[in-house]
mmCIF file of C-alpha atoms in Angstrom:
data_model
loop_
_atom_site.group_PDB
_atom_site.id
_atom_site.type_symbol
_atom_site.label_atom_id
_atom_site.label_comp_id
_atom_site.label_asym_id
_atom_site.label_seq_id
_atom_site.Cartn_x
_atom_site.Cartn_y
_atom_site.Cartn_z
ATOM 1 C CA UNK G 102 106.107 129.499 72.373
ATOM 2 C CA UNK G 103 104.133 126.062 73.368
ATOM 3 C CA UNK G 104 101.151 126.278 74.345
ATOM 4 C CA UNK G 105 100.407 125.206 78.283
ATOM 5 C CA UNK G 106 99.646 122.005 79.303
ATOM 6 C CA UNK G 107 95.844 121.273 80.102
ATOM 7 C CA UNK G 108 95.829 119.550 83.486
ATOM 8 C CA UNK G 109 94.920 115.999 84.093
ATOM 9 C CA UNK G 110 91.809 114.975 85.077
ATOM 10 C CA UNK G 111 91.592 114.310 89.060
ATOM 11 C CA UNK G 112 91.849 110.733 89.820
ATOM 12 C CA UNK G 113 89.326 109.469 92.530
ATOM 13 C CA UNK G 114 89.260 106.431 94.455
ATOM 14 C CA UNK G 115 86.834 103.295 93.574
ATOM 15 C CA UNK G 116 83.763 103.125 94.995
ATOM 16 C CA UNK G 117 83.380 99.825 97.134
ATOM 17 C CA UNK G 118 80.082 97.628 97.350
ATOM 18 C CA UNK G 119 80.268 94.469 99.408
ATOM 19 C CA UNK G 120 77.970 92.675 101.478
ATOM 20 C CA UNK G 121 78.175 93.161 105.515
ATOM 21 C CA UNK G 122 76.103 90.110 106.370
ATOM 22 C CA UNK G 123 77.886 88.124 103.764
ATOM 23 C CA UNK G 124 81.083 88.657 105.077
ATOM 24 C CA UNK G 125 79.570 88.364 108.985
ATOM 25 C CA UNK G 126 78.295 85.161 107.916
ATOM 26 C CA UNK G 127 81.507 83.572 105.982
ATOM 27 C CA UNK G 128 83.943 84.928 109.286
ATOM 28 C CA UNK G 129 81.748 82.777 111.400
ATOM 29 C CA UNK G 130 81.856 80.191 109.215
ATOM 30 C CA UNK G 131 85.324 80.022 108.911
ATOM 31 C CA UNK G 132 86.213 80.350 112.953
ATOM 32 C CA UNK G 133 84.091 77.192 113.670
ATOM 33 C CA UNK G 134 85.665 75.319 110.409
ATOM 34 C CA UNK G 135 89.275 75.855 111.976
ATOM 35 C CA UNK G 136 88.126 75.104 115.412
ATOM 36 C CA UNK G 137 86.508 72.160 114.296
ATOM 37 C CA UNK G 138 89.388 71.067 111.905
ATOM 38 C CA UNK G 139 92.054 72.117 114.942
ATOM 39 C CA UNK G 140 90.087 69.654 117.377
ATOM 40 C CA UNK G 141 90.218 66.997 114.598
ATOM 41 C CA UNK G 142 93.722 68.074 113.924
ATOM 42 C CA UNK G 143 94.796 67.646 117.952
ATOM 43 C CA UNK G 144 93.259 64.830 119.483
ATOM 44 C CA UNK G 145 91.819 62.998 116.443
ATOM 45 C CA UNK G 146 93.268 59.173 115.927
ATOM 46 C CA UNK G 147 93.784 57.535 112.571
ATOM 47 C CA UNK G 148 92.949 58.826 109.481
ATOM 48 C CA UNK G 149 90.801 61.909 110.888
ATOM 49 C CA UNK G 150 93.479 64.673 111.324
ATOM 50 C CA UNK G 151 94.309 64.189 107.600
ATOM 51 C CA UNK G 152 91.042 64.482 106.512
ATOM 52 C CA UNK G 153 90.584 67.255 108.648
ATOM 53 C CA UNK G 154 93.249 68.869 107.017
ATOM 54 C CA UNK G 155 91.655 67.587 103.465
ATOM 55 C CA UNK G 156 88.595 69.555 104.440
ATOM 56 C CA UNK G 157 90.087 72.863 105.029
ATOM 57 C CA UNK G 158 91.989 72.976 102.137
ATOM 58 C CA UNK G 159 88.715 72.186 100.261
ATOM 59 C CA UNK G 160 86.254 74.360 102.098
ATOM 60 C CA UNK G 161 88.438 77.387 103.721
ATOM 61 C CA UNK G 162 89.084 78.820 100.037
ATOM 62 C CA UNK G 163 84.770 78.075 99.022
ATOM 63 C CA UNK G 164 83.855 79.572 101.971
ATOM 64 C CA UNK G 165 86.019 82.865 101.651
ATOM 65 C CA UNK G 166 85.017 83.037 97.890
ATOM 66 C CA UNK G 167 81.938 82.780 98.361
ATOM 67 C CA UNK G 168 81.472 85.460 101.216
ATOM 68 C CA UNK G 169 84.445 87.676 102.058
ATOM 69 C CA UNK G 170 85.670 87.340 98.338
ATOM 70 C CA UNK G 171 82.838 89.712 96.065
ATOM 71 C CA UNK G 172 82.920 92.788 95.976
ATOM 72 C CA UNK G 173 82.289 95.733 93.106
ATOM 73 C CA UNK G 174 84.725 98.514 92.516
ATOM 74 C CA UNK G 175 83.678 101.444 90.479
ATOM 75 C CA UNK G 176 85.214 104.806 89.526
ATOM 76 C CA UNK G 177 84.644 106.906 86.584
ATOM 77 C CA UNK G 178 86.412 104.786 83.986
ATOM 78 C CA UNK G 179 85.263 101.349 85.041
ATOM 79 C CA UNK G 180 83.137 98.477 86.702
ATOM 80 C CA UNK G 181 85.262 96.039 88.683
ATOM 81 C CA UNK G 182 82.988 92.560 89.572
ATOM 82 C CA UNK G 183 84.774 90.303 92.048
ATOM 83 C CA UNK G 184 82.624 87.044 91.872
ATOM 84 C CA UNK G 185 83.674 83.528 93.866
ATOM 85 C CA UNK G 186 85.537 82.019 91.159
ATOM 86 C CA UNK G 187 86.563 85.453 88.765
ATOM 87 C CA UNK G 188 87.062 89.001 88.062
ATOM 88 C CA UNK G 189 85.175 90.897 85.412
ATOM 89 C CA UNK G 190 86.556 94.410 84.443
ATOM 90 C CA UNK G 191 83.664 96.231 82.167
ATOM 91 C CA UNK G 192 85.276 100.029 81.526
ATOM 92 C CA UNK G 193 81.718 101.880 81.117
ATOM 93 C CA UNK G 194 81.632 102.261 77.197
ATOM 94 C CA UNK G 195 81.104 98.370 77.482
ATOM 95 C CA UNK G 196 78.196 97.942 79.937
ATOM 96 C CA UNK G 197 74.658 97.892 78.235
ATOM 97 C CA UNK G 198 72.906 97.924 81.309
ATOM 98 C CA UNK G 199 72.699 97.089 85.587
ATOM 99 C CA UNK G 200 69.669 96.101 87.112
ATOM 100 C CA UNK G 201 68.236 94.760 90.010
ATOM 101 C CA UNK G 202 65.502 91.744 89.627
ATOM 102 C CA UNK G 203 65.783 88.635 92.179
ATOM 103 C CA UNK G 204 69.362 89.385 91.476
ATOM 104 C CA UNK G 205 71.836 92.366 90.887
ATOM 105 C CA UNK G 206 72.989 92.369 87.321
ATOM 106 C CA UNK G 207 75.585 93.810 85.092
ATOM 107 C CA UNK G 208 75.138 93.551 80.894
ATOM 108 C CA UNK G 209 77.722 94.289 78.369
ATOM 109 C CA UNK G 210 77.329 95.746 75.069
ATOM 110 C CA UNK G 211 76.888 91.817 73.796
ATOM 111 C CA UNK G 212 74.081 90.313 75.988
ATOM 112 C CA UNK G 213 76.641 88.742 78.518
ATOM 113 C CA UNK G 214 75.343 88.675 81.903
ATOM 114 C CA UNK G 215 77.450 88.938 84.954
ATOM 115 C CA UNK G 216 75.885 88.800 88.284
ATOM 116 C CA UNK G 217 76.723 91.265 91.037
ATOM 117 C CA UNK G 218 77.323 88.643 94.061
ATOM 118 C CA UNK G 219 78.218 91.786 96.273
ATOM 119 C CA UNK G 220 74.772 93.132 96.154
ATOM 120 C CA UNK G 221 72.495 90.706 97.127
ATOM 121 C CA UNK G 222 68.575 91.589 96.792
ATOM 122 C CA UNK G 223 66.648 91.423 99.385
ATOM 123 C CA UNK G 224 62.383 91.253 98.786
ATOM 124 C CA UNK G 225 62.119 92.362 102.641
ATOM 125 C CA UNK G 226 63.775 95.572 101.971
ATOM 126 C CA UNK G 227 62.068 96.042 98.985
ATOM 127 C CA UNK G 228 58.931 95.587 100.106
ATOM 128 C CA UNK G 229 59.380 97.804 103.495
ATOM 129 C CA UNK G 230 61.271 100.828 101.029
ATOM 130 C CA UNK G 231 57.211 100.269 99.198
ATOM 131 C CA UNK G 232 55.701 101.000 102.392
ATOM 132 C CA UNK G 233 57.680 103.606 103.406
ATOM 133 C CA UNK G 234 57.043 105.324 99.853
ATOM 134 C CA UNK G 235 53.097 104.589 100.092
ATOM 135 C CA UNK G 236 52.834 106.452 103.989
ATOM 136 C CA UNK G 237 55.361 109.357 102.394
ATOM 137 C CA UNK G 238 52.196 109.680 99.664
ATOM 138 C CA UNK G 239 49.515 109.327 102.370
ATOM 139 C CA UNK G 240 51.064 111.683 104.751
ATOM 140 C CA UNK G 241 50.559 114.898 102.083
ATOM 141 C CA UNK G 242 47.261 116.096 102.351
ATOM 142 C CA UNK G 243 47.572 118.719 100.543
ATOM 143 C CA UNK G 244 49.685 116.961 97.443
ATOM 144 C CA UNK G 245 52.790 119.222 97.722
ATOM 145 C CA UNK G 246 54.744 116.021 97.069
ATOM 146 C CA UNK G 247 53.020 113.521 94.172
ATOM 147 C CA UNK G 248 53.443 110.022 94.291
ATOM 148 C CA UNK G 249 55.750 110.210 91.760
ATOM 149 C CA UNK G 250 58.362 111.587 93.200
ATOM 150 C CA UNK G 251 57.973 109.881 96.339
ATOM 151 C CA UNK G 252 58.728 106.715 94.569
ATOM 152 C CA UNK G 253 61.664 108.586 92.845
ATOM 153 C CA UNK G 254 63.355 109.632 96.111
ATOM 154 C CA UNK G 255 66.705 107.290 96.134
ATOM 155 C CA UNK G 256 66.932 107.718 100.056
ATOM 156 C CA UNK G 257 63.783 105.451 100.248
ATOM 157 C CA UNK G 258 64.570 103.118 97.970
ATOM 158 C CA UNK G 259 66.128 99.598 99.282
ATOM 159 C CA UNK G 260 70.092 99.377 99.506
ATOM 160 C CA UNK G 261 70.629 97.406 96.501
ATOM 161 C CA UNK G 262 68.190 99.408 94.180
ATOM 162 C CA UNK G 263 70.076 102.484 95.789
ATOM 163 C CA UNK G 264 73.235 100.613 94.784
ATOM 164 C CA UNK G 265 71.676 99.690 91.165
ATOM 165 C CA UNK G 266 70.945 103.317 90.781
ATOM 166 C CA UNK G 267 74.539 104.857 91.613
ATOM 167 C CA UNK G 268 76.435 102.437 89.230
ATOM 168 C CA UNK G 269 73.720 103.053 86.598
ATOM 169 C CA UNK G 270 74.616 107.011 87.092
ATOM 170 C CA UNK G 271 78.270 106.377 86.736
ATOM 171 C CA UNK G 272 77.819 104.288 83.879
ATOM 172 C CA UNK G 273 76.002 107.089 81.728
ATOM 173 C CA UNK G 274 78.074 109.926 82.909
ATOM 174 C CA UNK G 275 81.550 107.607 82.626
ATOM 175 C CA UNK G 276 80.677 105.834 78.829
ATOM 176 C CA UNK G 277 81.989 108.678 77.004
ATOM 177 C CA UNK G 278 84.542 109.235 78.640
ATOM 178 C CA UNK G 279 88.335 108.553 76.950
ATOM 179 C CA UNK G 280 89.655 106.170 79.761
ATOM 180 C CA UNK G 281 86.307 104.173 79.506
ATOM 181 C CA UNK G 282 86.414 102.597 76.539
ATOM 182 C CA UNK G 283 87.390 99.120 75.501
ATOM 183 C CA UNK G 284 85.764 95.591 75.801
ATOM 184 C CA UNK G 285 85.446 93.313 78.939
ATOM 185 C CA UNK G 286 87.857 91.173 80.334
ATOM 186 C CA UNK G 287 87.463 88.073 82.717
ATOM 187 C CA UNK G 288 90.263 86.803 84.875
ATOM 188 C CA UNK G 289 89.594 83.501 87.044
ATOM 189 C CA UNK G 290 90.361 83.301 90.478
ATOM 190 C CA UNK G 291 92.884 80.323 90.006
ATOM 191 C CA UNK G 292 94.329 81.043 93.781
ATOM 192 C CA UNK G 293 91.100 80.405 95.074
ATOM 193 C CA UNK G 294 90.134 77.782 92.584
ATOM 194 C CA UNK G 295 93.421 75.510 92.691
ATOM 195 C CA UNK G 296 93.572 74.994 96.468
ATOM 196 C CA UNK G 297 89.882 73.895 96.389
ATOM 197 C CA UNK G 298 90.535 71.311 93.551
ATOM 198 C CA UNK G 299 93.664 70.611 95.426
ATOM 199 C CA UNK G 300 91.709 69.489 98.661
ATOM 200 C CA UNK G 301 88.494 68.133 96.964
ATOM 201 C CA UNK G 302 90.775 65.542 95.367
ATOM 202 C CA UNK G 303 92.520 64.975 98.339
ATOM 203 C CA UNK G 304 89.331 64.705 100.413
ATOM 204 C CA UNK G 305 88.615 62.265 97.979
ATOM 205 C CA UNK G 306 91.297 59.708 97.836
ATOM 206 C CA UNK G 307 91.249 59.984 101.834
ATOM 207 C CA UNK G 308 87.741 58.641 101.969
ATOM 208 C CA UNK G 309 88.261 55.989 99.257
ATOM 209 C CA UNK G 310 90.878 54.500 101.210
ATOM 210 C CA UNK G 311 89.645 54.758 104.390
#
């Protein structure tokens, strides 16, 4: 008689972090590049539709990478980082810590640091999630709630310490787990990377001969 199958763990889908305002910013960006390019493109004379063209193969790649492209992915195995220029995979046995300075951070279990481009700190929102903690305090006279655990309250905190905070949870609940172990690996963005090269030289060669 065998015994019965245990069942499988349910799989859940990542978690996604990315930056509204980042990709607001880099869709406006890239609408007045190709309506400036297009212009140049259309009724420019000489050499200026080519380097028109030079210029968006150059900056249409940088410009997506650098705000469309991040983002973080995170489930209960794994970290995900997608930075401009690579992809950093940390399964959760492998990350030492995450934190939130001028910067959001990832460590591994060597020191490495990998920055979180995704979620951007902001002092502003910092500083008004302090004030909104310090009037939470002030408005208990009669100390039902201490200071403590006004501060402690993740609904007040800013969004990327509330970020910080949920992957630092999943990493200490996922590191023991049997699907989260392993090292780091690092790919490099090579289709955003070559294209850029690509029109940098091109850009280049066009303004050395012109």
């Amino acid at each position: 008689m065998t015994s019965p199958t245990p069942p499988a763990e349910p799989t859940y889908a990542d978690r996604v972090y990315r930056s509204p305002g980042g990709i607001a910013g880099g869709a406006v960006l890239l609408v007045l590049g190709l309506w400036l390019a297009g212009d140049a493109i259309a009724q420019g004379h000489g050499s200026a539709p080519w380097l028109a063209l030079a210029g968006l193969l150059c900056g249409v790649p940088l410009v997506f990478a650098f705000t469309v492209r991040p983002a973080v992915f995170a489930n209960d195995d794994r970290l995900r980082v997608r930075n401009p220029f690579r992809t950093i995979t940390l399964p959760w046995a492998a990350v030492a810590d995450v934190r939130a300075g001028y910067s959001s951070e990832v460590f591994d279990q060597a020191g490495t640091k990998y920055q979180l481009w995704s979620i951007p700190v902001s002092l502003r929102q910092r500083k008004r999630a302090a004030r909104a903690q310090v009037r939470a305090s002030a408005s208990d006279p009669y100390s039902r709630t201490s200071p403590t655990a006004s501060a402690d309250d993740t609904s007040r905190l800013a969004p990327a310490d509330r970020t910080i905070r949920e992957l630092r949870e999943l990493a200490e609940r996922g590191a023991a787990r049997e699907g989260a172990q392993g090292g780091p690996s690092v790919r490099w963005a090579y289709e955003i990377i070559a294209p850029a090269a690509a029109g940098a030289v091109l850009l280049i060669v066009l303004l050395a001969v012109a």
